[in-house]
CSV table of C-alpha atoms and ligand atoms in Angstrom, one decimal:
chain,number,residue,atom,x,y,z
X,1,UNK,CA,-0.3,0.2,0.2
X,2,UNK,CA,1.2,3.3,-0.9
X,3,UNK,CA,2.1,5.7,2.3
X,4,UNK,CA,2.5,9.6,1.6
X,5,UNK,CA,4.2,10.7,4.7
X,6,UNK,CA,2.0,10.3,7.6
X,7,UNK,CA,-1.1,9.5,5.6
X,8,UNK,CA,-1.5,5.4,4.7
X,9,UNK,CA,-3.5,5.0,1.2
X,10,UNK,CA,-6.0,1.7,0.9
X,11,UNK,CA,-4.1,1.2,-2.2
X,12,UNK,CA,-1.7,2.7,-4.8
X,13,UNK,CA,-4.4,4.3,-7.4
X,14,UNK,CA,-4.5,7.9,-7.2
X,15,UNK,CA,-7.3,10.0,-9.6
X,16,UNK,CA,-5.4,12.9,-11.1
X,17,UNK,CA,-6.2,16.2,-10.8
X,18,UNK,CA,-8.4,17.6,-14.2
X,19,UNK,CA,-9.8,21.0,-14.5
X,20,UNK,CA,-13.4,21.2,-15.0
X,21,UNK,CA,-13.7,17.5,-13.9
X,22,UNK,CA,-12.5,16.5,-10.8
X,23,UNK,CA,-15.4,18.5,-8.9
X,24,UNK,CA,-16.7,17.1,-5.9
X,25,UNK,CA,-19.4,15.0,-7.4
X,26,UNK,CA,-17.2,13.1,-9.5
X,27,UNK,CA,-14.6,12.7,-7.0
X,28,UNK,CA,-17.1,11.2,-5.1
X,29,UNK,CA,-17.9,8.7,-7.3
X,30,UNK,CA,-14.3,7.7,-8.0
X,31,UNK,CA,-14.0,7.0,-4.3
X,32,UNK,CA,-16.6,4.8,-4.6
X,33,UNK,CA,-15.0,2.7,-7.4
X,34,UNK,CA,-11.7,2.2,-5.6
X,35,UNK,CA,-9.7,5.3,-6.2
X,36,UNK,CA,-7.3,5.5,-2.9
X,37,UNK,CA,-6.6,9.0,-3.2
X,38,UNK,CA,-8.6,11.5,-5.1
X,39,UNK,CA,-7.8,15.0,-6.1
X,40,UNK,CA,-9.2,18.5,-6.6
X,41,UNK,CA,-8.8,20.5,-9.6
X,42,UNK,CA,-6.0,22.7,-9.2
X,43,UNK,CA,-6.9,25.9,-7.5
X,44,UNK,CA,-5.4,29.4,-7.8
X,45,UNK,CA,-3.4,30.2,-4.3
X,46,UNK,CA,-4.1,33.9,-5.2
X,47,UNK,CA,-7.7,33.4,-5.4
X,48,UNK,CA,-7.8,31.5,-1.8
X,49,UNK,CA,-5.7,34.0,-0.3
X,50,UNK,CA,-8.1,37.1,-1.7
X,51,UNK,CA,-11.0,34.8,-0.7
X,52,UNK,CA,-12.6,34.7,-3.9
X,53,UNK,CA,-16.1,33.0,-3.2
X,54,UNK,CA,-15.8,31.2,-6.7
X,55,UNK,CA,-12.0,29.9,-5.8
X,56,UNK,CA,-13.1,28.8,-2.2
X,57,UNK,CA,-15.8,26.8,-3.6
X,58,UNK,CA,-13.5,24.1,-4.9
X,59,UNK,CA,-12.6,23.7,-1.6
X,60,UNK,CA,-16.1,22.3,-0.9
X,61,UNK,CA,-15.4,18.4,0.6
X,62,UNK,CA,-17.4,15.7,2.0
X,63,UNK,CA,-16.2,13.1,4.4
X,64,UNK,CA,-17.1,10.1,1.8
X,65,UNK,CA,-14.7,11.5,-0.1
X,66,UNK,CA,-12.0,11.6,2.1
X,67,UNK,CA,-8.5,11.2,2.1
X,68,UNK,CA,-8.7,14.1,-0.3
X,69,UNK,CA,-5.7,16.1,-2.3
X,70,UNK,CA,-6.1,19.8,-2.7
X,71,UNK,CA,-4.0,21.2,-5.6
X,72,UNK,CA,-2.9,24.7,-5.7
X,73,UNK,CA,-1.2,26.6,-8.1
X,74,UNK,CA,1.0,29.7,-7.8
X,75,UNK,CA,4.3,31.1,-8.0
X,76,UNK,CA,4.7,33.3,-4.9
X,77,UNK,CA,6.2,31.3,-1.7
X,78,UNK,CA,4.0,33.6,0.6
X,79,UNK,CA,0.6,33.3,-0.9
X,80,UNK,CA,1.2,29.6,-1.8
X,81,UNK,CA,1.7,28.8,2.0
X,82,UNK,CA,-1.2,30.8,3.2
X,83,UNK,CA,-3.1,29.2,0.5
X,84,UNK,CA,-1.8,25.7,1.8
X,85,UNK,CA,-3.0,26.6,5.1
X,86,UNK,CA,-6.6,27.6,4.1
X,87,UNK,CA,-6.8,24.3,2.2
X,88,UNK,CA,-5.8,22.4,5.2
X,89,UNK,CA,-8.3,24.6,7.5
X,90,UNK,CA,-11.1,23.2,5.2
X,91,UNK,CA,-10.0,19.5,5.3
X,92,UNK,CA,-7.0,18.8,2.7
X,93,UNK,CA,-5.5,15.6,4.0
X,94,UNK,CA,-2.5,16.2,1.4
X,95,UNK,CA,-1.2,19.4,-0.4
X,96,UNK,CA,-0.2,19.1,-4.0
X,97,UNK,CA,1.9,21.5,-5.9
X,98,UNK,CA,1.1,22.0,-9.3
X,99,UNK,CA,4.6,22.3,-11.2
X,100,UNK,CA,3.6,20.9,-14.6
X,101,UNK,CA,0.9,22.9,-16.2
X,102,UNK,CA,2.0,24.0,-19.4
X,103,UNK,CA,-1.4,26.3,-20.0
X,104,UNK,CA,-0.3,29.9,-21.2
X,105,UNK,CA,-2.4,31.7,-18.6
X,106,UNK,CA,-0.7,29.9,-15.9
X,107,UNK,CA,2.6,29.5,-17.2
X,108,UNK,CA,2.9,33.8,-17.9
X,109,UNK,CA,2.5,34.2,-14.2
X,110,UNK,CA,5.5,31.6,-13.2
X,111,UNK,CA,3.4,29.3,-11.9
X,112,UNK,CA,2.8,25.4,-13.1
X,113,UNK,CA,5.2,24.4,-15.7
X,114,UNK,CA,7.2,27.7,-15.4
X,115,UNK,CA,8.5,26.8,-11.9
X,116,UNK,CA,10.3,23.8,-13.7
X,117,UNK,CA,13.0,26.4,-15.5
X,118,UNK,CA,13.7,28.4,-11.8
X,119,UNK,CA,15.1,26.1,-9.4
X,120,UNK,CA,15.7,28.5,-6.8
X,121,UNK,CA,11.7,29.2,-7.0
X,122,UNK,CA,10.8,25.5,-6.7
X,123,UNK,CA,13.1,26.0,-3.4
X,124,UNK,CA,11.7,29.2,-2.2
X,125,UNK,CA,7.9,27.8,-2.8
X,126,UNK,CA,8.3,24.4,-1.2
X,127,UNK,CA,9.9,25.4,1.7
X,128,UNK,CA,7.4,28.2,2.4
X,129,UNK,CA,4.7,25.7,1.9
X,130,UNK,CA,6.4,22.9,4.0
X,131,UNK,CA,6.8,25.4,6.8
X,132,UNK,CA,3.0,26.5,6.7
X,133,UNK,CA,1.7,22.8,5.8
X,134,UNK,CA,1.2,20.3,8.8
X,135,UNK,CA,-0.4,17.5,6.2
X,136,UNK,CA,1.7,15.6,3.6
X,137,UNK,CA,3.1,17.6,0.6
X,138,UNK,CA,3.6,16.5,-3.0
X,139,UNK,CA,4.7,18.2,-6.0
X,140,UNK,CA,3.3,17.1,-9.6
X,141,UNK,CA,5.8,17.8,-12.2
X,142,UNK,CA,6.3,17.3,-15.8
X,143,UNK,CA,9.7,15.8,-17.3
X,144,UNK,CA,11.0,19.5,-17.8
X,145,UNK,CA,10.1,22.6,-19.6
X,146,UNK,CA,11.8,21.3,-22.6
X,147,UNK,CA,14.2,18.4,-23.3
X,148,UNK,CA,17.0,20.8,-23.5
X,149,UNK,CA,16.0,22.8,-20.2
X,150,UNK,CA,16.9,21.6,-16.4
X,151,UNK,CA,17.5,17.9,-16.0
X,152,UNK,CA,14.4,16.0,-14.6
X,153,UNK,CA,16.6,14.0,-11.9
X,154,UNK,CA,17.8,17.4,-10.9
X,155,UNK,CA,14.3,19.0,-10.1
X,156,UNK,CA,13.2,15.8,-8.6
X,157,UNK,CA,16.3,15.8,-6.1
X,158,UNK,CA,15.6,19.3,-5.3
X,159,UNK,CA,12.0,18.4,-4.5
X,160,UNK,CA,13.0,15.6,-2.1
X,161,UNK,CA,15.3,17.7,-0.5
X,162,UNK,CA,13.0,20.5,0.2
X,163,UNK,CA,10.5,18.2,2.3
X,164,UNK,CA,8.2,17.2,0.1
X,165,UNK,CA,6.6,13.5,0.7
X,166,UNK,CA,6.3,12.1,-2.5
X,167,UNK,CA,6.7,13.2,-6.1
X,168,UNK,CA,4.2,13.0,-9.2
X,169,UNK,CA,5.9,12.6,-12.2
X,170,UNK,CA,4.0,13.0,-15.6
X,171,UNK,CA,6.8,12.1,-18.4
X,172,UNK,CA,6.0,14.3,-21.0
X,173,UNK,CA,7.7,17.9,-21.5
X,174,UNK,CA,5.8,21.2,-21.0
X,175,UNK,CA,6.7,21.7,-24.7
X,176,UNK,CA,5.0,18.6,-25.9
X,177,UNK,CA,1.4,19.4,-24.5
X,178,UNK,CA,0.0,15.9,-25.0
X,179,UNK,CA,2.0,14.5,-28.2
X,180,UNK,CA,4.0,11.5,-28.2
X,181,UNK,CA,4.0,9.0,-25.2
X,182,UNK,CA,4.6,9.4,-21.9
X,183,UNK,CA,8.1,8.6,-21.1
X,184,UNK,CA,7.6,5.7,-19.0
X,185,UNK,CA,11.4,5.0,-18.9
X,186,UNK,CA,11.8,8.4,-17.2
X,187,UNK,CA,9.9,7.4,-14.3
X,188,UNK,CA,12.4,4.6,-14.0
X,189,UNK,CA,15.1,6.5,-13.9
X,190,UNK,CA,13.5,9.1,-11.0
X,191,UNK,CA,12.4,6.4,-9.0
X,192,UNK,CA,16.2,4.9,-9.0
X,193,UNK,CA,17.3,7.8,-7.6
X,194,UNK,CA,14.5,9.0,-4.8
X,195,UNK,CA,13.9,8.0,-1.4
X,196,UNK,CA,10.6,9.5,-0.9
X,197,UNK,CA,7.5,7.7,-3.2
X,198,UNK,CA,7.4,8.3,-6.9
X,199,UNK,CA,4.1,8.2,-8.4
X,200,UNK,CA,3.7,7.5,-12.1
X,201,UNK,CA,1.1,9.2,-14.7
X,202,UNK,CA,0.5,9.3,-17.8
X,203,UNK,CA,-1.1,7.3,-20.7
X,204,UNK,CA,-3.0,4.7,-18.4
X,205,UNK,CA,-6.0,4.0,-20.4
X,206,UNK,CA,-6.6,0.5,-19.7
X,207,UNK,CA,-6.8,-1.3,-16.1
X,208,UNK,CA,-3.9,-3.6,-17.4
X,209,UNK,CA,-1.6,-0.7,-18.1
X,210,UNK,CA,-1.4,0.3,-14.5
X,211,UNK,CA,0.2,-2.9,-13.8
X,212,UNK,CA,2.5,-2.6,-16.9
X,213,UNK,CA,3.3,0.8,-15.7
X,214,UNK,CA,4.4,-0.2,-12.5
X,215,UNK,CA,6.3,-3.3,-13.4
X,216,UNK,CA,8.2,-1.3,-15.7
X,217,UNK,CA,9.0,1.6,-13.8
X,218,UNK,CA,8.8,0.3,-10.0
X,219,UNK,CA,6.6,3.4,-9.1
X,220,UNK,CA,5.1,3.6,-5.6
X,221,UNK,CA,1.7,4.7,-7.0
X,222,UNK,CA,0.1,5.2,-10.1
X,223,UNK,CA,-2.0,8.3,-11.1
X,224,UNK,CA,-4.8,8.3,-13.8
X,225,UNK,CA,-6.8,11.0,-15.2
X,226,UNK,CA,-8.2,10.8,-19.1
X,227,UNK,CA,-8.4,7.0,-18.7
X,228,UNK,CA,-10.9,7.7,-15.6
X,229,UNK,CA,-13.0,10.2,-17.5
X,230,UNK,CA,-15.0,7.9,-19.7
X,231,UNK,CA,-14.1,4.9,-17.6
X,232,UNK,CA,-14.1,5.6,-13.7
X,233,UNK,CA,-14.7,1.9,-13.1
X,234,UNK,CA,-11.0,1.5,-14.1
X,235,UNK,CA,-10.0,1.7,-10.6
X,236,UNK,CA,-12.4,-1.2,-9.5
X,237,UNK,CA,-10.9,-3.1,-12.4
X,238,UNK,CA,-7.4,-2.5,-11.6
X,239,UNK,CA,-7.8,-3.6,-8.2
X,240,UNK,CA,-9.6,-6.6,-9.4
X,241,UNK,CA,-6.3,-7.3,-11.5
X,242,UNK,CA,-4.1,-6.8,-8.5
X,243,UNK,CA,-6.3,-9.4,-6.5
X,244,UNK,CA,-5.7,-11.8,-9.2
X,245,UNK,CA,-9.3,-11.6,-10.6
X,246,UNK,CA,-10.5,-10.8,-14.3
X,247,UNK,CA,-11.5,-6.9,-14.5
X,248,UNK,CA,-15.4,-6.9,-15.2
X,249,UNK,CA,-16.7,-4.0,-17.3
X,250,UNK,CA,-19.8,-2.7,-15.8
X,251,UNK,CA,-23.4,-4.4,-16.9
X,252,UNK,CA,-26.1,-1.5,-18.5
X,253,UNK,CA,-27.8,-1.5,-15.1
X,254,UNK,CA,-24.5,-0.8,-13.3
X,255,UNK,CA,-23.7,1.9,-15.7
X,256,UNK,CA,-27.2,3.5,-15.2
X,257,UNK,CA,-27.1,3.2,-11.3
X,258,UNK,CA,-23.4,4.7,-11.4
X,259,UNK,CA,-24.9,7.7,-13.7
X,260,UNK,CA,-27.8,8.2,-11.6
X,261,UNK,CA,-25.6,8.6,-8.3
X,262,UNK,CA,-23.5,10.9,-10.0
X,263,UNK,CA,-26.6,13.4,-11.0
X,264,UNK,CA,-27.8,12.7,-7.4
X,265,UNK,CA,-24.5,14.4,-6.3
X,266,UNK,CA,-24.6,16.9,-8.7
X,267,UNK,CA,-28.5,17.9,-8.0
X,268,UNK,CA,-27.6,18.1,-4.5
X,269,UNK,CA,-25.1,20.6,-5.0
X,270,UNK,CA,-26.1,22.5,-8.1
X,271,UNK,CA,-29.8,22.2,-8.1
X,272,UNK,CA,-31.7,19.9,-10.6
X,273,UNK,CA,-31.5,22.1,-13.5
X,274,UNK,CA,-28.0,23.1,-13.6
X,275,UNK,CA,-27.5,19.0,-13.0
X,276,UNK,CA,-29.5,18.5,-15.5
X,277,UNK,CA,-27.2,20.9,-18.1
X,278,UNK,CA,-24.3,18.9,-17.0
X,279,UNK,CA,-26.1,15.6,-17.0
X,280,UNK,CA,-26.1,15.8,-20.9
X,281,UNK,CA,-22.3,16.0,-21.4
X,282,UNK,CA,-21.9,13.4,-18.6
X,283,UNK,CA,-24.4,11.0,-20.5
X,284,UNK,CA,-22.2,11.8,-23.7
X,285,UNK,CA,-18.9,10.9,-21.9
X,286,UNK,CA,-20.7,7.7,-20.0
X,287,UNK,CA,-21.9,6.3,-23.2
X,288,UNK,CA,-18.8,6.5,-25.5
X,289,UNK,CA,-18.0,3.4,-27.2
X,290,UNK,CA,-21.4,1.4,-26.1
X,291,UNK,CA,-23.5,0.0,-29.2
X,292,UNK,CA,-25.9,2.8,-30.3
X,293,UNK,CA,-24.4,5.7,-28.5
X,294,UNK,CA,-24.2,7.9,-31.5
X,295,UNK,CA,-28.0,7.7,-31.7
X,296,UNK,CA,-28.3,8.2,-28.0
X,297,UNK,CA,-26.3,11.2,-28.4
X,298,UNK,CA,-28.0,12.9,-31.1
X,299,UNK,CA,-31.4,11.8,-28.8
X,300,UNK,CA,-30.7,13.7,-26.2
X,301,UNK,CA,-29.0,17.0,-27.6
X,302,UNK,CA,-31.8,19.2,-27.5
X,303,UNK,CA,-33.3,17.7,-24.0
X,304,UNK,CA,-32.9,20.0,-21.3
X,305,UNK,CA,-35.2,19.1,-18.4
X,306,UNK,CA,-34.2,16.3,-16.0
X,307,UNK,CA,-37.1,13.8,-16.1
X,308,UNK,CA,-36.7,13.7,-20.0
X,309,UNK,CA,-33.0,13.1,-19.8
X,310,UNK,CA,-33.8,10.3,-16.9
X,311,UNK,CA,-36.3,8.9,-19.4
X,312,UNK,CA,-34.0,8.7,-22.6
X,313,UNK,CA,-31.4,7.6,-20.7
X,314,UNK,CA,-33.7,4.7,-19.6
X,315,UNK,CA,-34.7,3.9,-22.7
X,316,UNK,CA,-30.7,3.5,-23.8
X,317,UNK,CA,-29.9,1.3,-20.8
X,318,UNK,CA,-33.0,-1.1,-21.3
X,319,UNK,CA,-32.1,-1.4,-24.7
X,320,UNK,CA,-28.6,-2.3,-23.9
X,321,UNK,CA,-29.7,-4.8,-21.0
X,322,UNK,CA,-32.0,-6.9,-23.9
X,323,UNK,CA,-28.9,-6.9,-25.9
X,324,UNK,CA,-27.0,-8.5,-23.1
X,325,UNK,CA,-26.2,-12.3,-23.9
O,1,FMN,C1,-8.8,18.5,-19.2
O,1,FMN,C2,-7.7,18.2,-18.1
O,1,FMN,C3,-7.4,18.9,-17.1
O,1,FMN,C4,-6.3,18.9,-16.3
O,1,FMN,N1,-6.2,19.5,-15.4
O,1,FMN,C5,-5.0,19.3,-14.7
O,1,FMN,C6,-4.8,20.1,-13.3
O,1,FMN,O1,-5.6,20.9,-12.8
O,1,FMN,N2,-3.9,20.0,-12.7
O,1,FMN,C7,-2.6,19.2,-12.9
O,1,FMN,O2,-1.5,19.0,-12.4
O,1,FMN,N3,-3.0,18.5,-14.1
O,1,FMN,C8,-3.8,18.8,-14.8
O,1,FMN,N4,-4.2,17.9,-16.0
O,1,FMN,C9,-2.9,16.8,-16.5
O,1,FMN,C10,-3.4,15.5,-15.8
O,1,FMN,O3,-3.6,15.7,-14.3
O,1,FMN,C11,-2.4,14.3,-16.0
O,1,FMN,O4,-1.1,15.0,-15.6
O,1,FMN,C12,-2.4,14.0,-17.4
O,1,FMN,O5,-3.6,13.9,-18.0
O,1,FMN,C13,-1.4,12.9,-17.9
O,1,FMN,O6,-2.2,11.5,-17.1
O,1,FMN,P1,-3.0,10.8,-18.0
O,1,FMN,O7,-2.6,10.5,-19.3
O,1,FMN,O8,-3.4,9.6,-17.1
O,1,FMN,O9,-4.5,11.7,-18.6
O,1,FMN,C14,-5.2,17.9,-16.7
O,1,FMN,C15,-5.5,17.1,-17.7
O,1,FMN,C16,-6.2,17.4,-18.5
O,1,FMN,C17,-6.6,16.4,-19.7
C-alpha cells in the first residue's frame, strides 16, 4: 500500500487533478469506484488568499471522499503557503503543488510548468509551503520545460531535498503538450534515485496498463487522469487485476445506477436544473463506445429537463440490457 508522509492510503491508485472535471460529485464517485486518493482540480493560491468565493468553492468537500488531496498553483511563496494553510483548515489531507501545467495563462504568471525552469523558485516556494503545511505535501511535475532545459533528476532531487513527501511525475515536457507517449523510462530513472515515493502518471488508459507501469518503472503509486474520465470503473478493474481477478466491465444496469448516483450528487450541489445541463455532457461521456451511443447522443442533444433526460437514458440502457447475452 502507498504511504505519503503520515498518510496511509488503502491502495496505490490516485485520481489525477483534472480542471473542470474532478469536482466534488465526480470525486465521490471515483472514491466509490476504488481510488485510494482523489485530487481537486488546480486551485489558484491567489484566489484562495483573496477569499474569492468561486475559488473557495473548489475546496468544498465531503467526508465520503476522504482522504482528499488539494492541488494549488501559484508562483509566490507567501501566497502559496497561506493557500496551503487555508486548504488544510478546510480539510485537505494532502497538499499538492502544481509544477506541470503548461497552459499559457498559468505559465505566464510564473506558475505551473514555468517553475521547472527556475530551481531557486521551486526551493523557495516548496520550503515556504512545507513550513506552513502540517499534512503530507506532494509536487506534481512534468519531465521539464523542454528537452534541453533542466534535468528531471535534478528537479526531482531538489523537490525531495526541500521536504516533499512524494513526487508525482507525468513524463512529458511542457513543450510537448499531450503529444507523443509518456516516457515511462523516465519514471524508472527518477524512481531509482529517490527516497520518497514516486507516483507515475501518463497514458494509463486500460486497467492492465497500471500494472504494466508499476512493473516497468517500480513506481510506488499510479495516477490516472483521462483513462478514468469515460471509465471511472478503471479503479475497480485495476484493483480486481491486482487481486488476480478478471476486470469486469459494468453491466448496463450498473452503468445506469452509477450515472444516477453521479446526477444525485450533482443535483444536491447545484440544483436539478444545472445538474440536468451537466448531465447531458456526462451522458455523452459515459455512453462513449457503447452500442448505439451515437444515436443516443443525437436523441439527447435538445433535451433540457431532468425527467426527459432520465427517460431517454432509461430507454438507452434498457435497450442495452436487452442486447446482453
Ligand atoms: C482536461 C484536463 C485537465 C487537467 N487539469 C490538470 C490540473 O488541474 N492540474 C494538474 O496538475 N494537471 C492537470 N491535467 C493533467 C493530468 O492531471 C495528467 O497529468 C495528464 O492528463 C496525464 O495523465 P493521463 O494520461 O492519465 O491523463 C489535466 C489534464 C487534462 C486532460
